[in-house]
Amino acid sequence: MEDEGRQKKVEAGRVKFAAYLKKKNASDQQSDQKKKKKIENDSENSKEMSVGVESLDSSSLASSLEYMEGIKFEISGGTSGTTTTLDDSKQSIKDEGEVSSERLQTRLKQLEDILSGKEAALEAAHEELSALKEITSFDASTGMLETDYKNRFEECHKRLLEFQEAVQHREGIISQLSSSLQQAIQSRDALQLQGDQLAQEVALLQCQLKATTALIQGHHWDTGIKPHDYLTLQNQLLALEVAVTKNESVISNLNSVIKENASELQCKSDDLEKKSQELSQHKTKSANEIQKLMREVEELHQKCAVMASNNNSLMLEHERQMAALQSELEENFGLQLVHIKEELRNQFDKEKAALERR
């Protein structure tokens, strides 16, 4: 009975694991094509959060600037109509926040589905592992072979570790996405608060605009200038002041560029002067060295001429001494040489005669 119960547990674990593998294979065929997109989505979620916040900030600031420009246009035209840029900015903030939150919630739902599948597979692996433990403990007591069960146990343990790592990885991604979602919600709330503050400021400015327009229209003009003409002239004056400010900034920039160029030119002129001084010093040094070498060459030529004259005199003296020595030798050894020649000739004649007799 115990064996049948264990066998049933093992079969149930195998069925669950086979169902999980079938489901995984069916999903892998679709996820192989979208794996890169999922990886890019994981990296783009964080980028979208920062970009979304920046876009919301820029859109809110742009909408506020457009609204202020609308106020200026109302002043120049003498109208007191209201604009809808603030509502548009608030609506864009809400829409973008809702889109980012919907994306994150969709991603969280997908990850939760994957995590549930992993947990089911992990539970099946746990059941199979417990069944294998019971089988191995029972078979060890009965003396059956243990190598097959050990291999299966190690394989299941390895799969279990892989499932645990995958679950931990998914939990980390879910925690990161949750923190990103919380930050996005906080940013959205902060932007909504800023939008409300801007709405209050714009309402106050509209009230001030209406009061100023009513005051200008109800004022008695002694100079004969109409309020519309006065506002036009004032706007022209403001435009001229802005143009003068821009020109002054351009002039200051040009002056700074001129100063930089002048300093650079001064540095280059200093370098050129320094290089020219070094060149003149080098030329002077080279000229001195050339003069010194010319003097040395001239001295060497003089020494060579003196040595040549000395050699000629020595050769003449040597030849004279050799001639004197030769004459002296001829005087001393001339008679001896004649006598030796005669003796050698006589000896040669005797040897010749002796050879002829033989």
mmCIF file of N, CA and C in Angstrom, residues 296-340:
data_model
loop_
_atom_site.group_PDB
_atom_site.id
_atom_site.type_symbol
_atom_site.label_atom_id
_atom_site.label_comp_id
_atom_site.label_asym_id
_atom_site.label_seq_id
_atom_site.Cartn_x
_atom_site.Cartn_y
_atom_site.Cartn_z
ATOM 1 N N GLU A 296 90.489 76.808 -36.731
ATOM 2 C CA GLU A 296 91.134 75.516 -36.500
ATOM 3 C C GLU A 296 91.607 74.893 -37.811
ATOM 4 N N VAL A 297 90.780 75.018 -38.878
ATOM 5 C CA VAL A 297 91.187 74.481 -40.184
ATOM 6 C C VAL A 297 92.421 75.199 -40.712
ATOM 7 N N GLU A 298 92.423 76.536 -40.556
ATOM 8 C CA GLU A 298 93.586 77.310 -41.012
ATOM 9 C C GLU A 298 94.838 76.913 -40.242
ATOM 10 N N GLU A 299 94.692 76.752 -38.929
ATOM 11 C CA GLU A 299 95.839 76.316 -38.123
ATOM 12 C C GLU A 299 96.312 74.935 -38.555
ATOM 13 N N LEU A 300 95.353 74.057 -38.849
ATOM 14 C CA LEU A 300 95.738 72.714 -39.306
ATOM 15 C C LEU A 300 96.451 72.767 -40.657
ATOM 16 N N HIS A 301 95.982 73.656 -41.560
ATOM 17 C CA HIS A 301 96.672 73.817 -42.849
ATOM 18 C C HIS A 301 98.105 74.307 -42.639
ATOM 19 N N GLN A 302 98.254 75.292 -41.750
ATOM 20 C CA GLN A 302 99.600 75.790 -41.460
ATOM 21 C C GLN A 302 100.484 74.698 -40.878
ATOM 22 N N LYS A 303 99.903 73.941 -39.949
ATOM 23 C CA LYS A 303 100.683 72.848 -39.358
ATOM 24 C C LYS A 303 101.057 71.813 -40.415
ATOM 25 N N CYS A 304 100.125 71.522 -41.325
ATOM 26 C CA CYS A 304 100.417 70.551 -42.392
ATOM 27 C C CYS A 304 101.521 71.067 -43.316
ATOM 28 N N ALA A 305 101.459 72.394 -43.634
ATOM 29 C CA ALA A 305 102.514 72.965 -44.486
ATOM 30 C C ALA A 305 103.872 72.893 -43.801
ATOM 31 N N VAL A 306 103.889 73.233 -42.498
ATOM 32 C CA VAL A 306 105.150 73.167 -41.742
ATOM 33 C C VAL A 306 105.666 71.740 -41.695
ATOM 34 N N MET A 307 104.752 70.820 -41.438
ATOM 35 C CA MET A 307 105.162 69.419 -41.379
ATOM 36 C C MET A 307 105.644 68.927 -42.739
ATOM 37 N N ALA A 308 104.990 69.394 -43.839
ATOM 38 C CA ALA A 308 105.449 68.992 -45.182
ATOM 39 C C ALA A 308 106.843 69.526 -45.469
ATOM 40 N N SER A 309 107.084 70.802 -45.125
ATOM 41 C CA SER A 309 108.431 71.370 -45.324
ATOM 42 C C SER A 309 109.454 70.641 -44.475
ATOM 43 N N ASN A 310 109.089 70.334 -43.248
ATOM 44 C CA ASN A 310 110.014 69.585 -42.381
ATOM 45 C C ASN A 310 110.295 68.206 -42.957
ATOM 46 N N ASN A 311 109.258 67.566 -43.489
ATOM 47 C CA ASN A 311 109.465 66.240 -44.086
ATOM 48 C C ASN A 311 110.385 66.317 -45.304
ATOM 49 N N ASN A 312 110.212 67.369 -46.127
ATOM 50 C CA ASN A 312 111.086 67.515 -47.300
ATOM 51 C C ASN A 312 112.536 67.714 -46.889
ATOM 52 N N SER A 313 112.726 68.583 -45.887
ATOM 53 C CA SER A 313 114.108 68.811 -45.408
ATOM 54 C C SER A 313 114.695 67.541 -44.816
ATOM 55 N N LEU A 314 113.844 66.800 -44.081
ATOM 56 C CA LEU A 314 114.336 65.538 -43.501
ATOM 57 C C LEU A 314 114.678 64.527 -44.591
ATOM 58 N N MET A 315 113.866 64.473 -45.656
ATOM 59 C CA MET A 315 114.154 63.544 -46.747
ATOM 60 C C MET A 315 115.443 63.917 -47.466
ATOM 61 N N LEU A 316 115.634 65.207 -47.701
ATOM 62 C CA LEU A 316 116.890 65.637 -48.333
ATOM 63 C C LEU A 316 118.092 65.311 -47.472
ATOM 64 N N GLU A 317 117.959 65.566 -46.185
ATOM 65 C CA GLU A 317 119.058 65.247 -45.256
ATOM 66 C C GLU A 317 119.317 63.751 -45.241
ATOM 67 N N HIS A 318 118.224 62.969 -45.276
ATOM 68 C CA HIS A 318 118.377 61.516 -45.267
ATOM 69 C C HIS A 318 119.061 61.027 -46.551
ATOM 70 N N GLU A 319 118.658 61.621 -47.700
ATOM 71 C CA GLU A 319 119.300 61.230 -48.956
ATOM 72 C C GLU A 319 120.774 61.603 -48.954
ATOM 73 N N ARG A 320 121.059 62.766 -48.432
ATOM 74 C CA ARG A 320 122.472 63.185 -48.369
ATOM 75 C C ARG A 320 123.273 62.256 -47.496
ATOM 76 N N GLN A 321 122.673 61.908 -46.338
ATOM 77 C CA GLN A 321 123.372 60.973 -45.449
ATOM 78 C C GLN A 321 123.540 59.610 -46.111
ATOM 79 N N MET A 322 122.523 59.136 -46.854
ATOM 80 C CA MET A 322 122.620 57.849 -47.528
ATOM 81 C C MET A 322 123.702 57.880 -48.609
ATOM 82 N N ALA A 323 123.772 58.994 -49.355
ATOM 83 C CA ALA A 323 124.822 59.096 -50.387
ATOM 84 C C ALA A 323 126.211 59.096 -49.759
ATOM 85 N N ALA A 324 126.328 59.848 -48.648
ATOM 86 C CA ALA A 324 127.635 59.866 -47.963
ATOM 87 C C ALA A 324 127.997 58.490 -47.440
ATOM 88 N N LEU A 325 126.997 57.815 -46.878
ATOM 89 C CA LEU A 325 127.244 56.471 -46.342
ATOM 90 C C LEU A 325 127.609 55.494 -47.460
ATOM 91 N N GLN A 326 126.934 55.650 -48.631
ATOM 92 C CA GLN A 326 127.240 54.754 -49.745
ATOM 93 C C GLN A 326 128.669 54.976 -50.258
ATOM 94 N N SER A 327 128.998 56.254 -50.373
ATOM 95 C CA SER A 327 130.381 56.546 -50.820
ATOM 96 C C SER A 327 131.406 56.033 -49.830
ATOM 97 N N GLU A 328 131.092 56.206 -48.567
ATOM 98 C CA GLU A 328 132.023 55.719 -47.533
ATOM 99 C C GLU A 328 132.142 54.208 -47.588
ATOM 100 N N LEU A 329 131.006 53.512 -47.798
ATOM 101 C CA LEU A 329 131.041 52.045 -47.890
ATOM 102 C C LEU A 329 131.824 51.588 -49.126
ATOM 103 N N GLU A 330 131.616 52.325 -50.221
ATOM 104 C CA GLU A 330 132.367 51.955 -51.421
ATOM 105 C C GLU A 330 133.866 52.152 -51.211
ATOM 106 N N GLU A 331 134.209 53.230 -50.516
ATOM 107 C CA GLU A 331 135.629 53.443 -50.243
ATOM 108 C C GLU A 331 136.201 52.377 -49.329
ATOM 109 N N ASN A 332 135.430 52.008 -48.310
ATOM 110 C CA ASN A 332 135.945 51.048 -47.322
ATOM 111 C C ASN A 332 135.902 49.623 -47.841
ATOM 112 N N PHE A 333 134.865 49.234 -48.499
ATOM 113 C CA PHE A 333 134.693 47.840 -48.886
ATOM 114 C C PHE A 333 134.837 47.601 -50.385
ATOM 115 N N GLY A 334 135.305 48.597 -51.148
ATOM 116 C CA GLY A 334 135.443 48.400 -52.593
ATOM 117 C C GLY A 334 136.505 47.374 -52.945
ATOM 118 N N LEU A 335 137.708 47.508 -52.349
ATOM 119 C CA LEU A 335 138.803 46.572 -52.629
ATOM 120 C C LEU A 335 138.444 45.179 -52.170
ATOM 121 N N GLN A 336 137.793 45.081 -51.017
ATOM 122 C CA GLN A 336 137.399 43.759 -50.517
ATOM 123 C C GLN A 336 136.406 43.104 -51.458
ATOM 124 N N LEU A 337 135.532 43.864 -52.003
ATOM 125 C CA LEU A 337 134.553 43.309 -52.920
ATOM 126 C C LEU A 337 135.215 42.824 -54.205
ATOM 127 N N VAL A 338 136.200 43.562 -54.714
ATOM 128 C CA VAL A 338 136.925 43.149 -55.933
ATOM 129 C C VAL A 338 137.684 41.860 -55.686
ATOM 130 N N HIS A 339 138.321 41.787 -54.536
ATOM 131 C CA HIS A 339 139.075 40.577 -54.179
ATOM 132 C C HIS A 339 138.137 39.379 -54.030
ATOM 133 N N ILE A 340 136.984 39.601 -53.398
ATOM 134 C CA ILE A 340 136.012 38.502 -53.213
ATOM 135 C C ILE A 340 135.479 38.057 -54.571
#
